[in-house]
Coordinates of C-alpha atoms in Angstrom, one line a residue:
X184 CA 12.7 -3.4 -4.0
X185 CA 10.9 -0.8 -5.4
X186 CA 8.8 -0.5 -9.2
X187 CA 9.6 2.4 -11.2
X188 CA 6.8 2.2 -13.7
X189 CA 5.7 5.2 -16.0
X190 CA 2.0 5.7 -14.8
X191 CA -0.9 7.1 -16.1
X192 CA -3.8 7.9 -14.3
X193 CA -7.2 9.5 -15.3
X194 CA -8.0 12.7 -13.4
X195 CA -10.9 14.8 -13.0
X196 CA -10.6 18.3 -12.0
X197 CA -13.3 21.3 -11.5
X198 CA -12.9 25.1 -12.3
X199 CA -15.2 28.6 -12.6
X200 CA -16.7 29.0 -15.5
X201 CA -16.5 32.4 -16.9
X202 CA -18.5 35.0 -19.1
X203 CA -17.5 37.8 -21.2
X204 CA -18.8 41.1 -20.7
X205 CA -19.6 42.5 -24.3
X206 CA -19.4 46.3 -24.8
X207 CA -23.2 47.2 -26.1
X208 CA -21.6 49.7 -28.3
X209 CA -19.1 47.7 -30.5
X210 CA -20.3 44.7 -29.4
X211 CA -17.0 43.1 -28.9
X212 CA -16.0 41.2 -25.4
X213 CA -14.3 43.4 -23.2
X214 CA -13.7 41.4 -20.1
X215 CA -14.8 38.3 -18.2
X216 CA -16.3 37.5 -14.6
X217 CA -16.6 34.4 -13.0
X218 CA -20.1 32.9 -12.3
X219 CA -19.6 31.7 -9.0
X220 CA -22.5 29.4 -8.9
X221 CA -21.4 27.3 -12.0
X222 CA -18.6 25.2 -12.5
X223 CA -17.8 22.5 -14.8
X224 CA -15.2 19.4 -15.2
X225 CA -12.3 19.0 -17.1
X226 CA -11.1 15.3 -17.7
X227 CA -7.5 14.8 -18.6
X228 CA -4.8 12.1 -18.2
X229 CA -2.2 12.9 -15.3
X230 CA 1.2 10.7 -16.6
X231 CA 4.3 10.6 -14.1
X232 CA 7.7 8.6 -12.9
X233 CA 5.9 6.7 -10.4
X234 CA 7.9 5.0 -7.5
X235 CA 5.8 2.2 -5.6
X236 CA 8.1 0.7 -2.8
X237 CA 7.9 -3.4 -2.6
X238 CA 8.2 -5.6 0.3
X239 CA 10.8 -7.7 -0.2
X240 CA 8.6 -11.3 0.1
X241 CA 6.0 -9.9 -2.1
X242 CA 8.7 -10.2 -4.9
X243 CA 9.7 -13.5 -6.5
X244 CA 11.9 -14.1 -9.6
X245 CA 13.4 -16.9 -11.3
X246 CA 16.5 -18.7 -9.7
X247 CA 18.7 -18.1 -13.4
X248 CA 20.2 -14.8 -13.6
X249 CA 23.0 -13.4 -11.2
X250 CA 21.6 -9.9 -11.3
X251 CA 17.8 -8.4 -11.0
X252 CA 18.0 -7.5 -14.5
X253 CA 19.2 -10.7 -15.8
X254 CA 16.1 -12.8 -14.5
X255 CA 14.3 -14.9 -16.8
X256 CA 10.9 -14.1 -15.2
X257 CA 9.9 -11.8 -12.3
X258 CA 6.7 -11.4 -10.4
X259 CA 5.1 -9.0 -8.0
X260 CA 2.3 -9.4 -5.8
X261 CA -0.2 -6.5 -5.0
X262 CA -3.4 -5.5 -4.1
X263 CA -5.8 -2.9 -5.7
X264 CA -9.3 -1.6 -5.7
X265 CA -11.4 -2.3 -8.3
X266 CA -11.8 1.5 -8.5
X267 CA -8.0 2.0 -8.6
X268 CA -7.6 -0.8 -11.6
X269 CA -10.1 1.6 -13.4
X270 CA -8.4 5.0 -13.1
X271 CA -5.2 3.4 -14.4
X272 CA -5.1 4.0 -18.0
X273 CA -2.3 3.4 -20.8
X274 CA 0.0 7.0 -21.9
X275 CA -2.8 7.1 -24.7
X276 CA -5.8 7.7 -22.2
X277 CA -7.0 4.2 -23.2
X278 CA -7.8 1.6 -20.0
X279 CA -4.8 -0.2 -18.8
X280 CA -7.2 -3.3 -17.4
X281 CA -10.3 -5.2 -18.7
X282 CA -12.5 -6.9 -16.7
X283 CA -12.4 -5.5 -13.7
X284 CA -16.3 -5.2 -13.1
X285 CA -16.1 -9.1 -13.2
X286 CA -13.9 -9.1 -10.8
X287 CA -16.0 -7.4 -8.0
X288 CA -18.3 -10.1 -7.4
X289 CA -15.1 -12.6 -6.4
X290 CA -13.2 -9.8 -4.5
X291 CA -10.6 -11.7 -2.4
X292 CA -10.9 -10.4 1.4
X293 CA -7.7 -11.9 2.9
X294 CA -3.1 -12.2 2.1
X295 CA -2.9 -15.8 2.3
X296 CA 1.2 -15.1 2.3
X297 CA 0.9 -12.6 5.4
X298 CA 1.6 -15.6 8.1
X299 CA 4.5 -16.7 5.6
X300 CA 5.4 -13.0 5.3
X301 CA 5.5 -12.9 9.3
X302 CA 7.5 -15.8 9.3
X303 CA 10.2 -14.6 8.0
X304 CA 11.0 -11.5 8.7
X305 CA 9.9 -9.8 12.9
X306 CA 9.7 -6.6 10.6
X307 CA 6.2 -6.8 9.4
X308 CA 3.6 -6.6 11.2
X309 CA 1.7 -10.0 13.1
X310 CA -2.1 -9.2 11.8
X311 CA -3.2 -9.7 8.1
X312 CA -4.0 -6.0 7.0
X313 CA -6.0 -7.1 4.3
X314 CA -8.4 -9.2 6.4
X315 CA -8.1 -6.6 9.4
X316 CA -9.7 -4.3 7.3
X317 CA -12.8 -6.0 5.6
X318 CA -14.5 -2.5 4.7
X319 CA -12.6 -2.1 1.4
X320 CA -12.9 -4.8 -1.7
X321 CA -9.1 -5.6 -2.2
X322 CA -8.4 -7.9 -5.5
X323 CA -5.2 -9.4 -5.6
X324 CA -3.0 -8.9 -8.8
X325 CA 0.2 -10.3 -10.3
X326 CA 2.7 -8.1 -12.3
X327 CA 3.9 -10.8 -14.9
X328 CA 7.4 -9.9 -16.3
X329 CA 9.2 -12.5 -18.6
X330 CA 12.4 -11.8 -20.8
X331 CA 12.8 -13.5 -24.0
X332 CA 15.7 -12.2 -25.2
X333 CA 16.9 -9.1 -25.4
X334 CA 12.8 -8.5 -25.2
X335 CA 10.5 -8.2 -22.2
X336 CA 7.0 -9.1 -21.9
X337 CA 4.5 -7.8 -19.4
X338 CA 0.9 -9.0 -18.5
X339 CA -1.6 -8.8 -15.3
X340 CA -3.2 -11.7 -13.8
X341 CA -6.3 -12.2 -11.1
X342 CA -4.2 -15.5 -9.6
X343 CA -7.9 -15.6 -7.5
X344 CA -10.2 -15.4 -10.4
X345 CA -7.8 -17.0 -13.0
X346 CA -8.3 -14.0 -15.0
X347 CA -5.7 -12.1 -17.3
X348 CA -6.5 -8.3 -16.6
X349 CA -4.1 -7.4 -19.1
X350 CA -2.6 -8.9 -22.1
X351 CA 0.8 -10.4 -22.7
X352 CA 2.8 -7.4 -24.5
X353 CA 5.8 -5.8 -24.7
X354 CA 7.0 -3.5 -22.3
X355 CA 6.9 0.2 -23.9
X356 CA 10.2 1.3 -22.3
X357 CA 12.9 2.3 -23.9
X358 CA 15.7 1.4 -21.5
X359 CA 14.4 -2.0 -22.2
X360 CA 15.0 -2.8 -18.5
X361 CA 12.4 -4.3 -15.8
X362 CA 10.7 -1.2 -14.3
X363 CA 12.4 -2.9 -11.2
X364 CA 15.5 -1.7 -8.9
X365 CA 16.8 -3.5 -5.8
X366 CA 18.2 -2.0 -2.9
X367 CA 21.0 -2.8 -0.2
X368 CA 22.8 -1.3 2.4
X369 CA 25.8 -4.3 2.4
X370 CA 26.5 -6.6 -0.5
X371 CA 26.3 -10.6 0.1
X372 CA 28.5 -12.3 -1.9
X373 CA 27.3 -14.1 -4.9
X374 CA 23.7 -12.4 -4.4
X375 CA 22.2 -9.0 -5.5
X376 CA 20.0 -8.9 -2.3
X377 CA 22.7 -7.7 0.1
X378 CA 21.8 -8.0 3.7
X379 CA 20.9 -5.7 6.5
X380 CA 22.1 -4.9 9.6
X381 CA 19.4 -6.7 11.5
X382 CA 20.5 -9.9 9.4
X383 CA 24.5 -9.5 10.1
X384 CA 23.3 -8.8 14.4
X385 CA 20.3 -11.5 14.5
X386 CA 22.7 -14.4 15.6
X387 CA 24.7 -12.5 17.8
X388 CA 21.5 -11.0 19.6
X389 CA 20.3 -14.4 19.7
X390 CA 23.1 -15.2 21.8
X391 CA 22.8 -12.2 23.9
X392 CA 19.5 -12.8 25.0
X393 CA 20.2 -16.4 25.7
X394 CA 23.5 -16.0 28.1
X395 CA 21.0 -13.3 29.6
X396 CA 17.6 -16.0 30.4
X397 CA 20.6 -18.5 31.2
X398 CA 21.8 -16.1 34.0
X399 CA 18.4 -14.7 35.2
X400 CA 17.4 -18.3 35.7
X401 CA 20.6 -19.7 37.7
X402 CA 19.9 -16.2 39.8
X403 CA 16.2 -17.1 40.0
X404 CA 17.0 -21.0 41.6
X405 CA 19.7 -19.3 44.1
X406 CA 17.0 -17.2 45.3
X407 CA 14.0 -19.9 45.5
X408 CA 15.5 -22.8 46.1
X409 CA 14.0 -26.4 46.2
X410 CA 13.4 -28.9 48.9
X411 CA 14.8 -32.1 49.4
X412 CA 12.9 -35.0 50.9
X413 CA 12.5 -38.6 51.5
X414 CA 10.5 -41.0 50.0
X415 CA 8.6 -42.0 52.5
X416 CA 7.4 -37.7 53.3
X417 CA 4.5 -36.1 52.1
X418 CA 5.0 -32.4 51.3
X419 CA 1.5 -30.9 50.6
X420 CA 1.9 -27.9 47.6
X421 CA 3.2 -24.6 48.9
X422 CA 3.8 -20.9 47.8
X423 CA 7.3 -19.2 48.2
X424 CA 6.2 -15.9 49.6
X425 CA 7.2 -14.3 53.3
X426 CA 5.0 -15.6 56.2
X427 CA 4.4 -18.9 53.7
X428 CA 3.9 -22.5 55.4
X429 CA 5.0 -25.8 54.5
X430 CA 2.8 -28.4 55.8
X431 CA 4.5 -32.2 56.0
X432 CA 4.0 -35.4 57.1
X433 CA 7.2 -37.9 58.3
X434 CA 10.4 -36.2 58.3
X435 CA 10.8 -32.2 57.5
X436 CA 12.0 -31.4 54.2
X437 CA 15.2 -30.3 53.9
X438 CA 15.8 -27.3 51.7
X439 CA 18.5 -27.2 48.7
X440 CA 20.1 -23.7 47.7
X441 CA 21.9 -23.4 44.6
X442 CA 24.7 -21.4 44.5
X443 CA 24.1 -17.9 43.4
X444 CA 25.6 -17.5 39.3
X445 CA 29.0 -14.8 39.1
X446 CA 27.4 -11.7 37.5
X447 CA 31.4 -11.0 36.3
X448 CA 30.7 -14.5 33.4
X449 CA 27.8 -12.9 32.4
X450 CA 29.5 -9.2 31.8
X451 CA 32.4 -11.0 30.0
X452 CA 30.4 -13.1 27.9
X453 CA 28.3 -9.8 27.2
X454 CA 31.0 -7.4 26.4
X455 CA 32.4 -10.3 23.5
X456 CA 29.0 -10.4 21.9
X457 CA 28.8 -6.4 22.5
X458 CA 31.6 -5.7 20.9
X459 CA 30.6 -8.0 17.7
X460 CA 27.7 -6.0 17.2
X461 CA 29.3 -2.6 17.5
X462 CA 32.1 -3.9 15.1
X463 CA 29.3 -4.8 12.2
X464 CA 27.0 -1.9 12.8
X465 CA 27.4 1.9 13.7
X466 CA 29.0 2.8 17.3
X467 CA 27.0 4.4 19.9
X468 CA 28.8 7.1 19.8
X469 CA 27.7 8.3 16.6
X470 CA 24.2 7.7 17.4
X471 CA 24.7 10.2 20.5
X472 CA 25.1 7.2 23.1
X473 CA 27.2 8.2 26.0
X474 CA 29.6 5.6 26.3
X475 CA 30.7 2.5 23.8
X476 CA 31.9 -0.9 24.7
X477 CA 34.9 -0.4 22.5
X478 CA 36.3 2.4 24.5
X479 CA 39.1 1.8 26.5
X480 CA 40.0 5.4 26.6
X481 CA 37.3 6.6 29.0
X482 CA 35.4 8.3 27.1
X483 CA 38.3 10.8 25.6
X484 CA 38.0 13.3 23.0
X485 CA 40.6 11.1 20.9
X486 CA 38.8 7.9 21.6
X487 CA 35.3 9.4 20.7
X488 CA 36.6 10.6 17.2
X489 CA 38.3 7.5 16.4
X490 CA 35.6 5.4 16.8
X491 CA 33.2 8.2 15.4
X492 CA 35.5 7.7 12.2
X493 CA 35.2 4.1 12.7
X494 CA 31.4 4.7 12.6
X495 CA 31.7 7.3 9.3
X496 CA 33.3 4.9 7.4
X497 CA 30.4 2.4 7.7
X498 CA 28.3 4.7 7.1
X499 CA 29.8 5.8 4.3
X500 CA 30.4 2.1 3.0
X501 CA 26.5 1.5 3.1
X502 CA 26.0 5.0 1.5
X503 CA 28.1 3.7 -1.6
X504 CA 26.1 0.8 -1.9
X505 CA 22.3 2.7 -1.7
X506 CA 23.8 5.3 -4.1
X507 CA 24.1 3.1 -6.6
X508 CA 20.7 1.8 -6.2
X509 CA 19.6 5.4 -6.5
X510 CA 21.7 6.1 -9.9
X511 CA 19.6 2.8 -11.3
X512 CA 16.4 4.1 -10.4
X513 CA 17.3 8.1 -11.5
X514 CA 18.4 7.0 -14.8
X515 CA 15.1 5.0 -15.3
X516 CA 13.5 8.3 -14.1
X517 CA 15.4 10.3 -17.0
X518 CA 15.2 7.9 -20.0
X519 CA 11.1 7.8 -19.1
X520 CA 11.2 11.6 -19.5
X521 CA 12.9 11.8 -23.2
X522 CA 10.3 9.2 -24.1
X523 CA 7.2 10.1 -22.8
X524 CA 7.7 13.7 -22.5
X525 CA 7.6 15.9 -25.2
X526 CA 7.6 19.4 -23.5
X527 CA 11.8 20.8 -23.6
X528 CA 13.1 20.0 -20.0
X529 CA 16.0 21.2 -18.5
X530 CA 18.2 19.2 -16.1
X531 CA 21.0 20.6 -13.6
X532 CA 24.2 18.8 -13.8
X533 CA 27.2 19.4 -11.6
X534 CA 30.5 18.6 -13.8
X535 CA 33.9 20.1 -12.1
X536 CA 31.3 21.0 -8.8
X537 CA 29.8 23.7 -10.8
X538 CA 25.9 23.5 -11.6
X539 CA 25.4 23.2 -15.3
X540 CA 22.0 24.0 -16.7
X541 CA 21.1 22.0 -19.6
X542 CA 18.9 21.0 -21.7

């Protein structure tokens, strides 16, 4: 997920500050120096498509509505500064927030989601970034989205302090859209989300590993073996290692080797799973591996391109699908400019695959 929000941020720049040199005669300015040792600031509101990447559990929407779009209610989770809450201000140059200098004194210092987070997915990382780093005053913040209608409403909540940091409104867009756009590189049927390629592989690598431990641990009994002895026989503790003793009392233990496991199961079972994966994901081969468990041409020039096409066409597939997301996000992008921007801009378009320059 990502927010596409129209932002607008107070900024503060310096410059020289100059002085005319008047000609004594007419009195009229005819040039100007910089003073060097003077400067002064110019305050001015910076206002920009803004694109703010979202991890996926830090999203959460209503379960009505077959599309992102057509959710009853959606909510982000994020973290700010009180310092960054401040510099945020509305397309006006008025303050986007109120009550932020309230909220310093009950500054949240850790994600109570980030074992949840880690949970479920292996992707994000094990520690809770905003406990690791207890140097920096983090408040916790809910974008509130909520569609009545053919209307969206938009407010800001402190979930910590139970504080409303900004008022229920409506949303000034004119797409009348959430500032929201999903991405996926493979559609799931019946859901928006998609799935990756870590989701489609996760069972199948599962397996792997598993006929793998299976196998080192039948080879690991064939090579250290057990002891068999009676009842009535004391065997003291021992180490397996060269030069080792076994101390006993009664009749000597007798030892038990397993049968050492056929390495040619474990490549079969392997190559199945292998070639699952390469069949849902992208061929080694196209990623610049030298060989490919699917090719059962020895590594010809004819088997390489076929499975290299193989490859494309996945690719390709999963291209489709993120270009679309892209399109969502780029029109957002566009219909922001002709409402915020009042300056003429000119766009390139390619009709026929000729560059058009318009207006």
């Amino acid at each position: 997920f990502a927010l596409i929000p129209w932002t607008s941020e107070r900024k503060e720049v310096k410059e020289r500050v100059t002085e005319e040199i008047i000609n004594p005669e007419t009195g009229e300015a005819i040039d100007e120096v910089l003073v060097l040792d003077q400067e002064r600031v110019i305050e001015f509101v910076n206002s920009y498509n803004d694109f703010i990447p979202l991890d996926r559990f830090s999203v959460f929407y209503s379960p009505g509505g077959k599309t992102l779009q057509k959710k009853h209610w959606i909510i982000i989770e994020d973290w700010k500064t009180p310092d960054e809450l401040k510099t945020i201000v509305t397309p006006d140059g008025e303050e986007m927030f109120t009550g932020v200098d309230q909220l310093k004194a009950d500054t949240v210092k850790a994600d109570d989601y980030a074992t949840h987070r880690h949970a479920r997915t292996q992707l994000s990382n094990e520690t809770d970034d905003i406990k690791a780093d207890d140097t920096i005053e983090n408040v916790r913040i809910w974008h509130c989205f909520e569609r009545k209608g053919t209307t969206i409403y938009y407010t800001v909540i402190a979930p910590d302090q139970n504080k409303e940091i900004k008022k229920r409104a409506i949303i000034p867009y004119w797409h009348g859209k959430y500032p929201i756009q999903d991405f996926e590189v493979k559609p799931r049927a019946h859901s928006f989300e998609g799935e990756g390629l870590f989701e489609i592989t996760s069972r199948l690598q599962r397996a792997v590993n598993s006929i793998f431990n299976h196998y080192i641990d039948s080879l690991n009994l064939s090579l250290d073996g057990m002891l068999m002895a009676e009842e009535n026989s004391l065997v003291s503790d021992y180490i397996v290692q060269p030069g080792g003793v076994i101390e006993y009392a009664g009749n000597a233990p007798t030892p038990v080797k397993f049968l050492e496991p056929n390495p040619n199961q474990l490549r079969v079972a392997d190559e199945i799973l292998s070639r699952a994966i390469d069949e849902v994901t992208i061929s080694p081969y196209a990623t610049g591996s030298p060989n490919d468990i699917n090719d059962k041409t020895q590594g010809t020039a004819t088997g390489i391109l076929a499975l290299q096409k193989m490859a494309g066409d996945i690719v390709t597939y999963m291209r489709k699908s993120f270009t679309s997301s892209i399109t969502g996000f780029g029109n957002m992008w566009l219909q922001n400019n002709q409402q915020f921007i009042d300056s003429t801009q000119y766009v390139d378009v390619i009709e026929d695959g000729n560059i058009v320059t318009g207006k």
